[in-house]
mmCIF file of C-alpha atoms in Angstrom:
data_model
loop_
_atom_site.group_PDB
_atom_site.id
_atom_site.type_symbol
_atom_site.label_atom_id
_atom_site.label_comp_id
_atom_site.label_asym_id
_atom_site.label_seq_id
_atom_site.Cartn_x
_atom_site.Cartn_y
_atom_site.Cartn_z
ATOM 1 C CA MET A 1 0.000 0.000 0.000
ATOM 2 C CA SER A 2 1.180 3.502 -0.711
ATOM 3 C CA SER A 3 -0.288 6.963 -0.233
ATOM 4 C CA GLY A 4 -2.772 7.994 -2.882
ATOM 5 C CA ARG A 5 -5.350 10.718 -3.362
ATOM 6 C CA ALA A 6 -8.867 11.010 -1.952
ATOM 7 C CA GLY A 7 -11.798 13.184 -2.911
ATOM 8 C CA ARG A 8 -12.443 14.508 0.589
ATOM 9 C CA GLN A 9 -10.451 17.215 2.352
ATOM 10 C CA GLY A 10 -8.130 15.866 5.023
ATOM 11 C CA ASP A 11 -8.219 12.304 3.718
ATOM 12 C CA PRO A 12 -4.783 11.357 2.332
ATOM 13 C CA GLY A 13 -6.309 8.397 0.553
ATOM 14 C CA SER A 14 -4.555 5.213 -0.408
ATOM 15 C CA SER A 15 -3.667 3.228 -3.504
ATOM 16 C CA GLN A 16 -3.195 -0.452 -4.196
ATOM 17 C CA PHE A 17 -1.332 -2.120 -7.017
ATOM 18 C CA PHE A 18 -0.944 -5.695 -8.227
ATOM 19 C CA ILE A 19 2.050 -7.317 -9.888
ATOM 20 C CA SER A 20 2.779 -10.676 -11.421
ATOM 21 C CA THR A 21 5.262 -13.020 -9.789
ATOM 22 C CA GLU A 22 7.028 -13.010 -13.160
ATOM 23 C CA ASP A 23 7.522 -9.243 -12.937
ATOM 24 C CA ASP A 24 11.186 -8.175 -12.674
ATOM 25 C CA LEU A 25 10.548 -6.559 -9.291
ATOM 26 C CA ALA A 26 9.208 -9.777 -7.791
ATOM 27 C CA ARG A 27 11.439 -12.155 -9.754
ATOM 28 C CA ILE A 28 14.820 -10.525 -9.072
ATOM 29 C CA PHE A 29 14.382 -9.127 -5.588
ATOM 30 C CA GLY A 30 11.931 -11.543 -3.961
ATOM 31 C CA GLY A 31 11.408 -14.463 -6.265
ATOM 32 C CA ASP A 32 12.570 -17.351 -4.082
ATOM 33 C CA ARG A 33 10.743 -16.090 -1.012
ATOM 34 C CA LEU A 34 7.499 -15.555 -2.924
ATOM 35 C CA LYS A 35 7.667 -19.039 -4.400
ATOM 36 C CA ARG A 36 8.060 -20.609 -0.951
ATOM 37 C CA ILE A 37 5.106 -18.608 0.393
ATOM 38 C CA MET A 38 2.923 -19.593 -2.566
ATOM 39 C CA GLU A 39 3.845 -23.261 -2.210
ATOM 40 C CA THR A 40 3.052 -23.137 1.509
ATOM 41 C CA LEU A 41 -0.345 -21.535 0.916
ATOM 42 C CA GLY A 42 -1.130 -23.783 -2.048
ATOM 43 C CA VAL A 43 -1.917 -20.869 -4.368
ATOM 44 C CA GLY A 44 -2.599 -21.643 -8.026
ATOM 45 C CA GLU A 45 -0.851 -19.915 -10.944
ATOM 46 C CA ASP A 46 -3.924 -17.886 -11.950
ATOM 47 C CA ASP A 47 -5.170 -17.072 -8.467
ATOM 48 C CA VAL A 48 -5.047 -13.566 -7.045
ATOM 49 C CA ILE A 49 -2.767 -13.397 -4.013
ATOM 50 C CA GLU A 50 -4.021 -11.176 -1.226
ATOM 51 C CA ASN A 51 -1.833 -11.967 1.747
ATOM 52 C CA ARG A 52 0.089 -9.649 4.039
ATOM 53 C CA PHE A 53 3.194 -11.866 3.928
ATOM 54 C CA VAL A 54 3.297 -11.568 0.152
ATOM 55 C CA SER A 55 2.604 -7.832 0.342
ATOM 56 C CA ASN A 56 5.451 -7.411 2.833
ATOM 57 C CA ALA A 57 7.826 -9.340 0.567
ATOM 58 C CA ILE A 58 6.894 -7.151 -2.385
ATOM 59 C CA GLY A 59 7.237 -4.020 -0.237
ATOM 60 C CA GLN A 60 10.736 -5.054 0.851
ATOM 61 C CA ALA A 61 11.719 -5.749 -2.767
ATOM 62 C CA GLN A 62 10.384 -2.352 -3.778
ATOM 63 C CA SER A 63 12.371 -0.644 -1.003
ATOM 64 C CA ARG A 64 15.549 -2.421 -2.086
ATOM 65 C CA ILE A 65 15.245 -1.421 -5.736
ATOM 66 C CA GLU A 66 14.347 2.164 -4.837
ATOM 67 C CA GLY A 67 17.431 2.350 -2.631
ATOM 68 C CA HIS A 68 19.534 0.875 -5.439
ATOM 69 C CA ASN A 69 18.198 3.428 -7.932
ATOM 70 C CA PHE A 70 18.825 6.242 -5.460
ATOM 71 C CA ASP A 71 22.465 5.197 -5.141
ATOM 72 C CA ILE A 72 22.769 5.150 -8.929
ATOM 73 C CA ARG A 73 21.301 8.645 -9.239
ATOM 74 C CA LYS A 74 23.539 9.878 -6.437
ATOM 75 C CA TYR A 75 26.652 8.554 -8.179
ATOM 76 C CA VAL A 76 25.515 9.963 -11.523
ATOM 77 C CA LEU A 77 25.178 13.404 -9.961
ATOM 78 C CA GLU A 78 28.622 13.136 -8.370
ATOM 79 C CA TYR A 79 30.152 12.041 -11.676
ATOM 80 C CA ASP A 80 28.372 14.884 -13.463
ATOM 81 C CA ASP A 81 29.605 17.352 -10.850
ATOM 82 C CA VAL A 82 33.206 16.667 -11.919
ATOM 83 C CA MET A 83 32.432 17.524 -15.553
ATOM 84 C CA ASN A 84 30.381 20.542 -14.495
ATOM 85 C CA LYS A 85 33.434 22.022 -12.779
ATOM 86 C CA HIS A 86 35.504 21.479 -15.917
ATOM 87 C CA ARG A 87 32.734 22.992 -18.029
ATOM 88 C CA GLU A 88 32.473 26.067 -15.807
ATOM 89 C CA ALA A 89 36.226 26.676 -16.066
ATOM 90 C CA ILE A 90 36.227 26.369 -19.871
ATOM 91 C CA TYR A 91 33.164 28.578 -20.281
ATOM 92 C CA ARG A 92 34.760 31.144 -17.987
ATOM 93 C CA LEU A 93 37.836 31.153 -20.217
ATOM 94 C CA ARG A 94 35.714 31.598 -23.360
ATOM 95 C CA LYS A 95 33.766 34.403 -21.715
ATOM 96 C CA ASP A 96 37.007 36.180 -20.800
ATOM 97 C CA VAL A 97 38.286 35.873 -24.369
ATOM 98 C CA LEU A 98 35.059 37.271 -25.814
ATOM 99 C CA SER A 99 34.681 40.085 -23.293
ATOM 100 C CA LEU A 100 38.271 41.321 -23.415
ATOM 101 C CA ASP A 101 39.008 43.866 -26.108
ATOM 102 C CA ASN A 102 42.638 42.786 -26.232
ATOM 103 C CA ASN A 103 43.894 39.243 -25.530
ATOM 104 C CA LYS A 104 47.504 40.141 -26.218
ATOM 105 C CA GLU A 105 48.573 39.855 -22.583
ATOM 106 C CA LYS A 106 47.018 36.401 -22.288
ATOM 107 C CA ILE A 107 48.791 35.062 -25.388
ATOM 108 C CA ILE A 108 52.119 36.646 -24.415
ATOM 109 C CA GLY A 109 51.713 34.831 -21.095
ATOM 110 C CA TYR A 110 51.206 31.542 -22.944
ATOM 111 C CA LEU A 111 54.321 32.180 -25.042
ATOM 112 C CA ASN A 112 56.388 33.015 -21.977
ATOM 113 C CA GLY A 113 55.156 29.858 -20.277
ATOM 114 C CA GLN A 114 56.334 27.747 -23.208
ATOM 115 C CA ILE A 115 59.742 29.438 -23.106
ATOM 116 C CA ASP A 116 60.071 28.835 -19.358
ATOM 117 C CA ASN A 117 59.232 25.146 -19.760
ATOM 118 C CA LEU A 118 61.567 24.756 -22.728
ATOM 119 C CA VAL A 119 64.594 26.284 -21.035
ATOM 120 C CA ALA A 120 63.891 24.536 -17.722
ATOM 121 C CA PHE A 121 63.861 21.170 -19.488
ATOM 122 C CA HIS A 122 66.944 21.618 -21.685
ATOM 123 C CA ALA A 123 69.104 23.883 -19.480
ATOM 124 C CA GLN A 124 69.060 22.323 -16.016
ATOM 125 C CA GLY A 125 71.701 24.162 -14.038
ATOM 126 C CA GLN A 126 75.460 24.431 -14.379
ATOM 127 C CA GLU A 127 76.254 20.793 -13.626
ATOM 128 C CA TYR A 128 74.415 19.536 -16.711
ATOM 129 C CA GLU A 129 75.189 20.088 -20.373
ATOM 130 C CA TRP A 130 72.670 22.411 -22.001
ATOM 131 C CA ASN A 131 70.918 21.256 -25.149
ATOM 132 C CA ILE A 132 71.088 24.551 -27.038
ATOM 133 C CA GLU A 133 70.476 22.773 -30.326
ATOM 134 C CA GLU A 134 67.072 21.552 -29.163
ATOM 135 C CA ILE A 135 66.176 24.938 -27.670
ATOM 136 C CA SER A 136 67.000 26.786 -30.882
ATOM 137 C CA GLU A 137 65.089 24.259 -33.006
ATOM 138 C CA SER A 138 62.042 24.535 -30.753
ATOM 139 C CA ILE A 139 62.120 28.346 -30.880
ATOM 140 C CA LYS A 140 62.413 28.201 -34.667
ATOM 141 C CA ALA A 141 59.410 25.852 -34.861
ATOM 142 C CA LEU A 142 57.449 28.129 -32.540
ATOM 143 C CA SER A 143 58.214 31.490 -34.112
ATOM 144 C CA GLY A 144 60.460 31.037 -37.134
ATOM 145 C CA LEU A 145 63.330 32.901 -35.422
ATOM 146 C CA GLU A 146 66.924 31.757 -35.985
ATOM 147 C CA LEU A 147 68.670 32.289 -32.630
ATOM 148 C CA HIS A 148 71.181 29.459 -32.541
ATOM 149 C CA SER A 149 74.376 31.548 -32.593
ATOM 150 C CA GLU A 150 73.038 34.028 -29.998
ATOM 151 C CA LEU A 151 71.912 31.214 -27.708
ATOM 152 C CA ILE A 152 75.334 29.555 -27.947
ATOM 153 C CA GLU A 153 76.962 32.790 -26.846
ATOM 154 C CA ILE A 154 74.559 33.383 -23.943
ATOM 155 C CA SER A 155 74.822 29.769 -22.759
ATOM 156 C CA LYS A 156 78.492 30.293 -21.946
ATOM 157 C CA SER A 157 77.411 32.219 -18.853
ATOM 158 C CA LYS A 158 75.530 29.130 -17.588
ATOM 159 C CA ASP A 159 72.757 31.449 -16.424
ATOM 160 C CA PRO A 160 69.367 30.096 -17.552
ATOM 161 C CA PHE A 161 67.617 33.346 -16.570
ATOM 162 C CA LYS A 162 69.647 35.292 -19.141
ATOM 163 C CA LEU A 163 68.684 32.718 -21.742
ATOM 164 C CA VAL A 164 64.997 33.014 -20.850
ATOM 165 C CA GLU A 165 64.988 36.821 -20.867
ATOM 166 C CA PHE A 166 66.763 36.979 -24.219
ATOM 167 C CA ILE A 167 64.285 34.618 -25.876
ATOM 168 C CA LYS A 168 61.299 36.431 -24.359
ATOM 169 C CA GLU A 169 62.548 39.771 -25.662
ATOM 170 C CA LYS A 170 62.912 38.353 -29.176
ATOM 171 C CA ILE A 171 59.454 36.763 -29.065
ATOM 172 C CA SER A 172 57.887 39.975 -27.758
ATOM 173 C CA ALA A 173 59.539 42.010 -30.523
ATOM 174 C CA LEU A 174 58.289 39.516 -33.121
ATOM 175 C CA TYR A 175 54.763 39.788 -31.722
ATOM 176 C CA GLU A 176 54.885 43.577 -31.933
ATOM 177 C CA ALA A 177 56.086 43.342 -35.535
ATOM 178 C CA LYS A 178 53.222 41.003 -36.452
ATOM 179 C CA GLU A 179 50.719 43.346 -34.802
ATOM 180 C CA LYS A 180 52.141 46.292 -36.724
ATOM 181 C CA GLU A 181 51.990 44.353 -39.986
ATOM 182 C CA LEU A 182 48.357 43.259 -39.562
ATOM 183 C CA GLY A 183 47.100 46.322 -37.750
ATOM 184 C CA THR A 184 45.866 46.517 -34.171
ATOM 185 C CA GLU A 185 42.228 45.702 -34.913
ATOM 186 C CA SER A 186 43.068 42.776 -37.186
ATOM 187 C CA MET A 187 45.460 41.397 -34.579
ATOM 188 C CA LYS A 188 42.732 41.563 -31.935
ATOM 189 C CA GLN A 189 40.430 39.545 -34.181
ATOM 190 C CA LEU A 190 43.172 37.036 -34.898
ATOM 191 C CA GLU A 191 43.875 36.569 -31.183
ATOM 192 C CA LYS A 192 40.226 35.812 -30.466
ATOM 193 C CA LEU A 193 39.916 33.424 -33.397
ATOM 194 C CA VAL A 194 42.994 31.432 -32.391
ATOM 195 C CA LEU A 195 41.972 31.259 -28.729
ATOM 196 C CA LEU A 196 38.347 30.288 -29.312
ATOM 197 C CA ARG A 197 39.027 27.713 -32.007
ATOM 198 C CA THR A 198 41.771 26.069 -29.952
ATOM 199 C CA VAL A 199 39.634 25.957 -26.807
ATOM 200 C CA ASP A 200 36.627 24.527 -28.655
ATOM 201 C CA GLU A 201 38.542 21.804 -30.489
ATOM 202 C CA LEU A 202 40.486 20.597 -27.446
ATOM 203 C CA TRP A 203 37.422 20.817 -25.190
ATOM 204 C CA MET A 204 35.480 18.460 -27.473
ATOM 205 C CA GLY A 205 38.318 15.964 -27.277
ATOM 206 C CA HIS A 206 38.366 16.301 -23.482
ATOM 207 C CA ILE A 207 34.645 15.465 -23.279
ATOM 208 C CA ASP A 208 35.217 12.219 -25.191
ATOM 209 C CA ALA A 209 38.230 11.348 -23.028
ATOM 210 C CA MET A 210 36.274 11.918 -19.807
ATOM 211 C CA GLU A 211 33.423 9.737 -21.084
ATOM 212 C CA TYR A 212 35.899 6.945 -21.796
ATOM 213 C CA LEU A 213 37.437 7.398 -18.335
ATOM 214 C CA ARG A 214 34.006 7.184 -16.718
ATOM 215 C CA ASP A 215 33.387 3.815 -18.360
ATOM 216 C CA SER A 216 36.828 2.427 -17.572
ATOM 217 C CA VAL A 217 37.100 3.368 -13.864
ATOM 218 C CA ARG A 218 34.174 1.097 -13.011
ATOM 219 C CA LEU A 219 36.458 -1.885 -13.501
ATOM 220 C CA ARG A 220 38.756 -0.576 -10.774
ATOM 221 C CA ALA A 221 36.144 -1.534 -8.191
ATOM 222 C CA TYR A 222 37.416 -5.106 -8.608
ATOM 223 C CA GLY A 223 40.755 -3.869 -7.268
ATOM 224 C CA GLN A 224 39.092 -2.529 -4.100
ATOM 225 C CA ARG A 225 39.321 1.067 -5.308
ATOM 226 C CA ASP A 226 36.428 3.519 -5.305
ATOM 227 C CA PRO A 227 35.556 4.288 -8.960
ATOM 228 C CA LEU A 228 34.296 7.775 -8.083
ATOM 229 C CA VAL A 229 37.519 8.715 -6.280
ATOM 230 C CA GLU A 230 39.529 7.350 -9.207
ATOM 231 C CA TYR A 231 37.385 9.336 -11.633
ATOM 232 C CA LYS A 232 37.887 12.573 -9.714
ATOM 233 C CA THR A 233 41.653 12.045 -9.422
ATOM 234 C CA GLU A 234 42.213 11.080 -13.055
ATOM 235 C CA GLY A 235 39.781 13.758 -14.242
ATOM 236 C CA HIS A 236 41.713 16.473 -12.420
ATOM 237 C CA LYS A 237 44.954 15.352 -14.067
ATOM 238 C CA MET A 238 43.308 15.294 -17.481
ATOM 239 C CA PHE A 239 41.918 18.792 -17.010
ATOM 240 C CA GLN A 240 45.376 20.074 -16.105
ATOM 241 C CA GLN A 241 46.656 18.468 -19.302
ATOM 242 C CA LEU A 242 43.837 20.161 -21.222
ATOM 243 C CA THR A 243 44.741 23.644 -19.981
ATOM 244 C CA GLY A 244 48.400 23.000 -20.754
ATOM 245 C CA ALA A 245 47.524 21.788 -24.244
ATOM 246 C CA ILE A 246 45.430 24.918 -24.879
ATOM 247 C CA GLU A 247 48.312 27.195 -23.917
ATOM 248 C CA ALA A 248 50.810 25.227 -26.012
ATOM 249 C CA GLU A 249 48.553 25.108 -29.081
ATOM 250 C CA VAL A 250 47.746 28.834 -28.960
ATOM 251 C CA ALA A 251 51.443 29.685 -28.611
ATOM 252 C CA ASN A 252 52.257 27.384 -31.520
ATOM 253 C CA LEU A 253 49.605 28.867 -33.833
ATOM 254 C CA ILE A 254 49.754 32.609 -33.213
ATOM 255 C CA PHE A 255 52.806 33.222 -35.435
ATOM 256 C CA LYS A 256 51.665 30.796 -38.144
ATOM 257 C CA VAL A 257 48.219 32.164 -38.977
ATOM 258 C CA GLY A 258 46.989 35.381 -40.499
ATOM 259 C CA PHE A 259 44.327 36.875 -42.719
ATOM 260 C CA VAL A 260 44.328 36.151 -46.450
ATOM 261 C CA ASN A 261 43.672 39.223 -48.597
ATOM 262 C CA GLN A 262 40.521 38.690 -50.609
ATOM 263 C CA PRO A 263 41.097 39.067 -54.384
ATOM 264 C CA LYS A 264 39.444 42.041 -56.018
ATOM 265 C CA LYS A 265 36.185 41.113 -57.689
ATOM 266 C CA ILE A 266 36.485 41.127 -61.468
ATOM 267 C CA ASP A 267 33.683 42.392 -63.690
ATOM 268 C CA LEU A 268 33.272 39.538 -66.135
ATOM 269 C CA LYS A 269 31.497 41.739 -68.643
ATOM 270 C CA GLU A 270 34.349 44.213 -68.778
ATOM 271 C CA SER A 271 37.131 41.643 -68.719
ATOM 272 C CA ARG A 272 35.662 39.170 -71.227
ATOM 273 C CA PRO A 273 38.332 38.624 -73.898
ATOM 274 C CA ASN A 274 37.618 39.242 -77.543
ATOM 275 C CA ILE A 275 37.956 35.809 -79.099
ATOM 276 C CA VAL A 276 38.154 37.239 -82.631
ATOM 277 C CA SER A 277 41.247 39.112 -83.704
ATOM 278 C CA GLY A 278 40.863 42.639 -85.041
ATOM 279 C CA GLU A 279 39.189 45.702 -83.687
ATOM 280 C CA GLU A 280 35.702 44.665 -84.790
ATOM 281 C CA THR A 281 34.011 41.312 -85.116
ATOM 282 C CA ALA A 282 32.447 40.240 -88.375
ATOM 283 C CA ILE A 283 29.012 40.557 -86.814
ATOM 284 C CA GLU A 284 29.717 44.136 -85.765
ATOM 285 C CA ARG A 285 30.975 44.984 -89.254
ATOM 286 C CA GLU A 286 27.963 43.329 -90.794
ATOM 287 C CA SER A 287 25.539 45.135 -88.531
ATOM 288 C CA GLN A 288 27.253 48.448 -89.255
ATOM 289 C CA SER A 289 27.076 47.833 -92.994
ATOM 290 C CA ARG A 290 23.372 47.129 -92.730
ATOM 291 C CA GLN A 291 22.479 50.249 -90.821
ATOM 292 C CA GLY A 292 19.689 52.072 -92.573
ATOM 293 C CA GLN A 293 18.356 48.920 -94.316
ATOM 294 C CA PRO A 294 14.840 47.711 -93.450
ATOM 295 C CA ALA A 295 14.600 44.875 -90.969
ATOM 296 C CA GLU A 296 12.980 42.539 -93.536
ATOM 297 C CA SER A 297 16.168 42.525 -95.651
ATOM 298 C CA GLU A 298 18.372 41.150 -92.858
ATOM 299 C CA ILE A 299 19.678 37.659 -93.446
ATOM 300 C CA LYS A 300 18.633 35.163 -90.772
ATOM 301 C CA ILE A 301 21.387 32.838 -89.555
ATOM 302 C CA GLY A 302 20.430 29.239 -88.830
ATOM 303 C CA ARG A 303 21.565 27.651 -85.561
ATOM 304 C CA ASN A 304 23.519 24.973 -87.408
ATOM 305 C CA ASP A 305 25.092 27.411 -89.886
ATOM 306 C CA PRO A 306 28.759 28.437 -89.528
ATOM 307 C CA CYS A 307 29.108 31.390 -87.213
ATOM 308 C CA PRO A 308 29.663 34.678 -89.149
ATOM 309 C CA CYS A 309 32.527 35.570 -86.807
ATOM 310 C CA GLY A 310 34.703 32.989 -88.539
ATOM 311 C CA ALA A 311 35.671 31.063 -85.405
ATOM 312 C CA THR A 312 36.958 27.524 -86.017
ATOM 313 C CA HIS A 313 37.735 24.395 -84.014
ATOM 314 C CA SER A 314 41.297 23.211 -83.427
ATOM 315 C CA ASP A 315 41.011 20.917 -86.454
ATOM 316 C CA GLY A 316 39.947 23.786 -88.730
ATOM 317 C CA ARG A 317 36.226 23.013 -88.844
ATOM 318 C CA PRO A 318 34.050 26.157 -88.547
ATOM 319 C CA LYS A 319 32.086 26.514 -85.326
ATOM 320 C CA LYS A 320 28.321 26.378 -85.596
ATOM 321 C CA TYR A 321 26.385 29.512 -84.739
ATOM 322 C CA LYS A 322 24.579 27.781 -81.847
ATOM 323 C CA HIS A 323 27.933 26.844 -80.271
ATOM 324 C CA CYS A 324 29.431 30.309 -80.656
ATOM 325 C CA HIS A 325 27.573 33.645 -80.745
ATOM 326 C CA GLY A 326 24.162 31.989 -80.902
ATOM 327 C CA ARG A 327 24.332 30.710 -77.305
#
């Protein structure tokens, strides 16, 4: 029995429902117990069972499945909460990009971050040999700048900070030159386009990766590990990788993209070439020679007749009027 609805004020009412013993609720959660009760009472297959023991068994089965479904919904919400936090951070980034008039400082920060990571990895203190070759190649791939000889000279001091500052100055000067070449307004548009497209593309990949992670962590329960905790931990690492990938991709693209100048529209009527040599076509000469004559005396040209302009095919055959000026 469960609460229902009555027609009188103050009466909560009641409702009653009936299920088959073959129903999933009865079969999975209380099947064996129901069968024993029915065998004890001697109930036939088609008889209606109205017994409090059976009702209690069904009620307990219903409580168990409702509790199970509640746990599922609770875990779904907790899983979704992880992605919601990622989504809020990405949407906040997109909103900042769209609202800011100038994203130059943000992109310069991304470039500087890539330089810091590059030098820190390949120039680790005085006791290790610096890989200037790899640094110069990476800077060339990033910006197109050839700095190998300068970096060799600076590396003699074994001061990584000097190396970092020198590279940052060169990158900053290159950025200013690109902005001057494109114009301030065009550069602002380019910055937004690069940022938004990079964020959107990598974010879509992150959604797929998190969905795959959500399916795979369930198997870790067999190793006595909480799938939700594993999902949160791995998801945090993956989001950190996402933000790092966004910064690296933006830094890698900003010097490689630009606006293509649209070609000037050509007036086809004005630029149509004269396919017949000479200042006037034969038709024009003919029409001029016939000026002043009555219209009835004009010669009609058939569609399959040779064109009066004298145009011919590559093999010397004259072109038909319908394939030339009669089109």
